[in-house]
Short mmCIF file of C-alpha atoms in Angstrom, two decimals:
data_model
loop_
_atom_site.label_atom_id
_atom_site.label_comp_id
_atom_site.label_asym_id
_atom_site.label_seq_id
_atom_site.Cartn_x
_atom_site.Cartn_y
_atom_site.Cartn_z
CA UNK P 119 86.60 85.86 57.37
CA UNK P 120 83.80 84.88 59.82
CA UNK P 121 86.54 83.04 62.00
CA UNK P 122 88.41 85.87 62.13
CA UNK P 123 85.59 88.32 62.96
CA UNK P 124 84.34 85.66 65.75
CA UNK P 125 88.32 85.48 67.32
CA UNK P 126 88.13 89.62 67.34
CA UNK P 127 84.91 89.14 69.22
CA UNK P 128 86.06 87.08 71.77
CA UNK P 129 88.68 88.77 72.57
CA UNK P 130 87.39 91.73 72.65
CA UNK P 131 84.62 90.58 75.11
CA UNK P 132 87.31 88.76 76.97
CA UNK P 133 88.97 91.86 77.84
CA UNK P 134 85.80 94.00 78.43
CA UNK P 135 84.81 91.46 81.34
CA UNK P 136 88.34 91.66 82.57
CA UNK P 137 88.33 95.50 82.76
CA UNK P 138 84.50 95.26 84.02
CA UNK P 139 85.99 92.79 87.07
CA UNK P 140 88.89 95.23 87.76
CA UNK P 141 87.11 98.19 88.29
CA UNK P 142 84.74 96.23 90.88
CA UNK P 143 87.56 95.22 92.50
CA UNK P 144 89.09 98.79 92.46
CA UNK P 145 85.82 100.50 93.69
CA UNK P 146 85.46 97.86 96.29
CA UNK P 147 88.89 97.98 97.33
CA UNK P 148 88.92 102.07 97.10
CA UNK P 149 85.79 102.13 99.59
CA UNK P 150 87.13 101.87 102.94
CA UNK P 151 89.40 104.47 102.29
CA UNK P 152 86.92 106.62 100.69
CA UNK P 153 84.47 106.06 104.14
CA UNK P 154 87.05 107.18 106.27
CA UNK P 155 88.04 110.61 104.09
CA UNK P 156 84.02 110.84 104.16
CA UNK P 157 83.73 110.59 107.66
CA UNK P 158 86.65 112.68 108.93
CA UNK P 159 85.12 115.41 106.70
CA UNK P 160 80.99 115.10 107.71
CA UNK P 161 79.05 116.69 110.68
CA UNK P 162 78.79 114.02 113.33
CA UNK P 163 74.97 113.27 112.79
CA UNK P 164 75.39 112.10 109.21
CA UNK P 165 78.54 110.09 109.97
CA UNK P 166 76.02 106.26 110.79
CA UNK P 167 73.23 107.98 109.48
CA UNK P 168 70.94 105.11 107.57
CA UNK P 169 71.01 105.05 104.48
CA UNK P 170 74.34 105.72 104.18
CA UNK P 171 75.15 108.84 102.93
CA UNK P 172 77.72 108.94 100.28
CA UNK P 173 77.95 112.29 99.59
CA UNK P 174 77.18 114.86 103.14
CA UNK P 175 75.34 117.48 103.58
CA UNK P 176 77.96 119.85 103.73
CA UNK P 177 81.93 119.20 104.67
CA UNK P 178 83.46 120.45 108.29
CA UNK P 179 87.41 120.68 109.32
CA UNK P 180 85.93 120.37 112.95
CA UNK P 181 86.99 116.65 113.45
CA UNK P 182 90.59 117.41 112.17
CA UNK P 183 90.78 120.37 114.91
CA UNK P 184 89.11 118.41 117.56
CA UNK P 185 91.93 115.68 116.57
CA UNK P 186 94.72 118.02 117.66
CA UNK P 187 93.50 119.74 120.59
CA UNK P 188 92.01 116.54 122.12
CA UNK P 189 95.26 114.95 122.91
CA UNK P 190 98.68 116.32 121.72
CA UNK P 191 98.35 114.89 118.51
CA UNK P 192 101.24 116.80 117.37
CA UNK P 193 103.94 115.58 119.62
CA UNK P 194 102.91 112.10 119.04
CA UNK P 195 103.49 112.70 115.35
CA UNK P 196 106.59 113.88 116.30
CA UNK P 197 107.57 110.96 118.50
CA UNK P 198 106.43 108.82 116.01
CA UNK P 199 108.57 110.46 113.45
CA UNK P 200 111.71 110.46 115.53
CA UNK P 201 111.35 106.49 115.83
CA UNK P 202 110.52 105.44 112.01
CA UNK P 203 113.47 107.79 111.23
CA UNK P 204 115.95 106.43 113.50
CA UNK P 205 114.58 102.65 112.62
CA UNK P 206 115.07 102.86 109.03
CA UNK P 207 118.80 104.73 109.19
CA UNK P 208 119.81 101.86 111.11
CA UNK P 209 118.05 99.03 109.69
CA UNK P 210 119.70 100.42 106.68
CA UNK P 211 123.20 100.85 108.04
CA UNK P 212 123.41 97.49 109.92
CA UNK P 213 121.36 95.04 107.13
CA UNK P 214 123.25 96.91 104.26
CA UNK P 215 126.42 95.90 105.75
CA UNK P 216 125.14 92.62 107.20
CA UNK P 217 123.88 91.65 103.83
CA UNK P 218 127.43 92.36 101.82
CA UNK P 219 129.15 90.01 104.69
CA UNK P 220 126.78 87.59 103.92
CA UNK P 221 126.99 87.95 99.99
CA UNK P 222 130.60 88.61 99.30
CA UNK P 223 133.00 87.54 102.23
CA UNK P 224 133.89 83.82 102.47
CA UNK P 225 133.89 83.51 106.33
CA UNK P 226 133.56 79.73 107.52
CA UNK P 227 130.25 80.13 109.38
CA UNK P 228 128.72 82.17 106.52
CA UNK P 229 125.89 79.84 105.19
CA UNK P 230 125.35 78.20 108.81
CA UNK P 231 124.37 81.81 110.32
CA UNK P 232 122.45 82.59 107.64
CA UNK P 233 120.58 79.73 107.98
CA UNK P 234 119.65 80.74 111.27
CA UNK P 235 118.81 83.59 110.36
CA UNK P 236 116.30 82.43 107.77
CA UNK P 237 114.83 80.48 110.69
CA UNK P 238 114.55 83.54 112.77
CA UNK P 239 112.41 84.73 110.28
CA UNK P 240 109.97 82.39 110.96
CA UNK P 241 109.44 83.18 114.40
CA UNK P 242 106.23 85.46 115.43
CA UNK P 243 107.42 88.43 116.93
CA UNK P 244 104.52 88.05 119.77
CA UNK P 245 106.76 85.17 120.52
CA UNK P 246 109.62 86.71 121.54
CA UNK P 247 108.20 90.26 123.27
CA UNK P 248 108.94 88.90 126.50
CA UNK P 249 112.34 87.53 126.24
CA UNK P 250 112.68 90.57 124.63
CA UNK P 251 110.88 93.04 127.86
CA UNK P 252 113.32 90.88 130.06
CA UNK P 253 116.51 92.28 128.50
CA UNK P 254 115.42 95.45 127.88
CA UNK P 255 114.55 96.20 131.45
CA UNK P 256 117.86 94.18 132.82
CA UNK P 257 120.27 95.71 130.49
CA UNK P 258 123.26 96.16 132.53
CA UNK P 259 124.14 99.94 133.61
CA UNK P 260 121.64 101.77 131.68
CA UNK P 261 118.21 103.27 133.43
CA UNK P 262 119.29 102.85 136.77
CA UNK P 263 120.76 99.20 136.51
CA UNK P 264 123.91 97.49 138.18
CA UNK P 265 126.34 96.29 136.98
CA UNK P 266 124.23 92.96 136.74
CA UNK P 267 121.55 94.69 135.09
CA UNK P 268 118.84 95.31 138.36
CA UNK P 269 117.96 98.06 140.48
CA UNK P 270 116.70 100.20 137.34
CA UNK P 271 114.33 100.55 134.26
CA UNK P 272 117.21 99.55 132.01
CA UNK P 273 115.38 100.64 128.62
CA UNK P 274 112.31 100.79 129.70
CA UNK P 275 110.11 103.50 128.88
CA UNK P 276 113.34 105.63 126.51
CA UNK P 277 112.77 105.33 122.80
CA UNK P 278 116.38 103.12 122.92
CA UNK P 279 113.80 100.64 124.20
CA UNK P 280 112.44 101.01 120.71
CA UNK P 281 115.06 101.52 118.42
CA UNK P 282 117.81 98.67 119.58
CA UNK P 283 115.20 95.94 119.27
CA UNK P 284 115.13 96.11 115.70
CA UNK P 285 117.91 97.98 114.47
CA UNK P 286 119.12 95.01 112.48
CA UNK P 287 116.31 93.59 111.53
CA UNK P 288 116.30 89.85 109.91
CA UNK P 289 114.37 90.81 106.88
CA UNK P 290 116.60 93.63 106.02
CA UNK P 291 119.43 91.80 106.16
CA UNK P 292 118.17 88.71 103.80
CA UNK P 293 116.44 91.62 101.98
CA UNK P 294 120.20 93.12 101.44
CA UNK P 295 122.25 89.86 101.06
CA UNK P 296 119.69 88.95 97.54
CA UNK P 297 120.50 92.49 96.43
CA UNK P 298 124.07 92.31 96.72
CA UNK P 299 124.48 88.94 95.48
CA UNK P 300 122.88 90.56 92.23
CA UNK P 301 126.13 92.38 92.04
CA UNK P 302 129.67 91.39 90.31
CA UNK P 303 132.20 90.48 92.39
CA UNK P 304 135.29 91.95 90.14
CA UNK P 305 135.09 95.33 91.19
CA UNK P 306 135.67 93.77 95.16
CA UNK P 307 138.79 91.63 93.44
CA UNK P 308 139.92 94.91 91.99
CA UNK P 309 139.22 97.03 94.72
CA UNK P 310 141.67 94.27 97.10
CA UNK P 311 144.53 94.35 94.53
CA UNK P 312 144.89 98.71 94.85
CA UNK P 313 144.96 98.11 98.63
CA UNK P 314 141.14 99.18 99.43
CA UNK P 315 140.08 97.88 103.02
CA UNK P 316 136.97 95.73 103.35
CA UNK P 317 134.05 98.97 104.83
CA UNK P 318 135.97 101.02 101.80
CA UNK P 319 135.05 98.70 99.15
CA UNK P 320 131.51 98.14 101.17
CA UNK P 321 130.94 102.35 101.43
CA UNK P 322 132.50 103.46 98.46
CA UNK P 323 132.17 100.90 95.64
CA UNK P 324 128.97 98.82 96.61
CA UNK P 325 126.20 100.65 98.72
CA UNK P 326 126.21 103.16 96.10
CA UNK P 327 124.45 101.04 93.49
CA UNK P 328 122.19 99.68 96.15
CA UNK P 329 119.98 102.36 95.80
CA UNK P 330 117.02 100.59 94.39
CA UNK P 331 117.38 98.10 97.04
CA UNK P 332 117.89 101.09 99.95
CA UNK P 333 114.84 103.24 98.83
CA UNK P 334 112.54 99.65 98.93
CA UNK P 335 113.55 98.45 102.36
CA UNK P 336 113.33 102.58 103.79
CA UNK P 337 109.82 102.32 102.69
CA UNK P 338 109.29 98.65 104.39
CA UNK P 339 111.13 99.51 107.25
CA UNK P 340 109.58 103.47 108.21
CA UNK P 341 106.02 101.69 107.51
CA UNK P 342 106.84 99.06 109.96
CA UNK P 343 107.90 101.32 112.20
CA UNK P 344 105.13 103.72 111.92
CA UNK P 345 102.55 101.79 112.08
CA UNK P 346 103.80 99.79 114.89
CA UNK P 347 101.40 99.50 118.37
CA UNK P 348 101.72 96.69 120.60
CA UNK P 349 105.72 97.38 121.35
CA UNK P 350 105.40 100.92 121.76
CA UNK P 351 102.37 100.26 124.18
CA UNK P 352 104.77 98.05 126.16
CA UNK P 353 107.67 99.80 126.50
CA UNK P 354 106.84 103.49 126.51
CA UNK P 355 104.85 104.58 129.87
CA UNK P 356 105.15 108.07 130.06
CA UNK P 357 102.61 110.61 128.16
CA UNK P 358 104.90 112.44 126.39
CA UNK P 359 106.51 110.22 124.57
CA UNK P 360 103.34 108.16 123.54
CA UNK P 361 103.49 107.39 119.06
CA UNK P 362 100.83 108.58 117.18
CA UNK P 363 99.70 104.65 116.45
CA UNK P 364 99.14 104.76 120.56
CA UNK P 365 96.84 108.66 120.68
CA UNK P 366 94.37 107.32 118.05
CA UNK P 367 93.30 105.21 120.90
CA UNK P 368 92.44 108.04 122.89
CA UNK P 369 89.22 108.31 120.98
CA UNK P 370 88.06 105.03 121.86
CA UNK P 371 86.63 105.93 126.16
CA UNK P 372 83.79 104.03 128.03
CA UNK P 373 83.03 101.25 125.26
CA UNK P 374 82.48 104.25 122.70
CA UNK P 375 84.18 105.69 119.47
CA UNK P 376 84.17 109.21 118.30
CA UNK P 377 84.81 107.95 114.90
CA UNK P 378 84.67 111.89 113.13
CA UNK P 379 88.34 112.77 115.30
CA UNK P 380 89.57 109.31 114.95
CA UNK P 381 90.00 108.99 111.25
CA UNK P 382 91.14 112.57 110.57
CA UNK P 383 93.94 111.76 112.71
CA UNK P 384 94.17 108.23 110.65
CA UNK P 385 94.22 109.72 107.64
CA UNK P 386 96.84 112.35 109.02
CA UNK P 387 99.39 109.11 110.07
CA UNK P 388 99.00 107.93 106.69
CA UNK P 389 100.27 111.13 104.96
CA UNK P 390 104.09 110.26 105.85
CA UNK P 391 104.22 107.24 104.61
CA UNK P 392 102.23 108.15 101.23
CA UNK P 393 104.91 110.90 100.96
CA UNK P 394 107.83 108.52 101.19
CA UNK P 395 106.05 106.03 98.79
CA UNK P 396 105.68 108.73 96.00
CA UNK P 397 109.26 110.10 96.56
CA UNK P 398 110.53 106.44 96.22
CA UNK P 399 108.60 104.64 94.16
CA UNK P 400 110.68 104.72 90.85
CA UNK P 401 113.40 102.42 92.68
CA UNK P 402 110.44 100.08 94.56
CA UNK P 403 109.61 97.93 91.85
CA UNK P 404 113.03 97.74 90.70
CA UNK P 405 114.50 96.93 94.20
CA UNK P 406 111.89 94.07 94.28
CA UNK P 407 112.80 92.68 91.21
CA UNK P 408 116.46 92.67 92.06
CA UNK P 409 116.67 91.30 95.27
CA UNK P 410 115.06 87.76 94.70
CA UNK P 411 116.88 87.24 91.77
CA UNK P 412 120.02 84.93 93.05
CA UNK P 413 119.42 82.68 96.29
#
């Protein structure tokens, strides 16, 4: 009886220190967030007022309006939205149909290719922006280019210039080809013998129950693209077409931050991707658990 009582003890202490340790880590990891809702909500002197003050004085909408009439905070949402959107409908398109080539037609270079495309994977992006600059200005006949791809912009400074680059991107097609491999192949052997053509059985029969596997990489993919600076920066000179990633830099001017402006419009960025993450998240963890099952 007194072994008994002194397991129950243990384990009962066991998991009270493991609850104790994960709500430090949730508080701790909850802070940041918590400072930046703080600040975009407090009057500017309280915002590195010492001590810190955790709960202000009283709560102002002035840094969200100051946000928007500062720069045109609107429009760059707008851009912004245009070019997740675009980069997820055909990162889906192109690595949905990438990935069933990959995972269900015998071609004779299938496993070679792929393997180079697993090795693309390891290869920094940073590594190939400029190869990637070069093309995009010298792409023949578009922006003002010749035939042999000079005299112009080429892409330069158009949102194509943002899309085409990753369109088709490596991860989403490994990301697809472990999904579909996850799949039986008799309904493709069945499909063949009543005459359907290869996209048919692809469209109709397969990226139908890919769903768990679409909603996961739409969230990866508009994130990426959302969030995404340094490229934008590069190839996107004019104003009006700036991404809402490249106006939150508009608060940082002559080695200072207004800090109040710049996390309302943070915390405004994130809302898109929190919406998409709530309307999607009953098929994320199931897409994830899918698509590393076979290799």
């Amino acid at each position: 009886m007194d072994t008994s009582g002194s397991s129950l003890l243990k384990r009962s202490l066991s998991k009270s220190i493991y609850y104790i340790v994960c709500i430090v880590i949730a508080i701790v990891m909850f802070l940041p967030f918590y400072w930046s809702v703080l600040t975009s909500l407090k009057p500017d002197e309280e915002i590195f007022a010492m001590p810190i003050r955790w709960f202000p004085s009283h709560l102002t909408l002035e840094h969200y309006r100051k946000a928007f009439t500062t720069v045109p905070f609107a429009l760059y949402f707008w851009n912004s939205l245009v070019l997740a959107v675009a980069g997820v409908l055909a990162n889906l398109f192109f690595g949905s149909i990438s990935g069933y080539a990959f995972a269900k037609l015998n071609f004779k270079l299938n496993k070679p290719i792929f393997r180079v495309l697993l090795a693309a994977m390891m290869i920094p992006g940073i590594v190939t922006m400029i190869p990637t600059v070069y093309v995009m200005r010298h792409i023949p006949l578009f922006g003002g280019n010749d035939i042999l791809g000079s005299g112009g912009n080429g892409l330069m400074n158009s949102f194509w210039g943002i899309i085409l680059p990753g369109a088709s991107g490596t991860f989403a097609v490994f990301f697809m080809r472990q999904f579909f491999l996850t799949l039986p192949s008799d309904m493709m052997e069945m499909a063949r013998i009543e005459g359907c053509g290869e996209f048919k059985i692809f469209w109709r029969i397969y990226l139908p129950l890919t769903k768990p596997a679409l909603a996961t990489l739409s969230i990866f993919t508009f994130q990426a693209g959302w969030n995404s600076f340094l490229w934008p920066m590069i190839v996107l000179n004019d104003p009006d077409k700036a991404t809402i990633q490249m106006g939150l830099q508009a608060f940082s001017y002559n080695f200072q931050t207004d800090y109040g402006p710049m996390m309302a419009g943070a915390l405004v960025a994130i809302l898109p991707i929190l919406v998409l993450f709530l309307a999607l998240q009953r098929y994320f963890v199931q897409g994830i658990a899918f698509s590393g099952i076979k290799g």
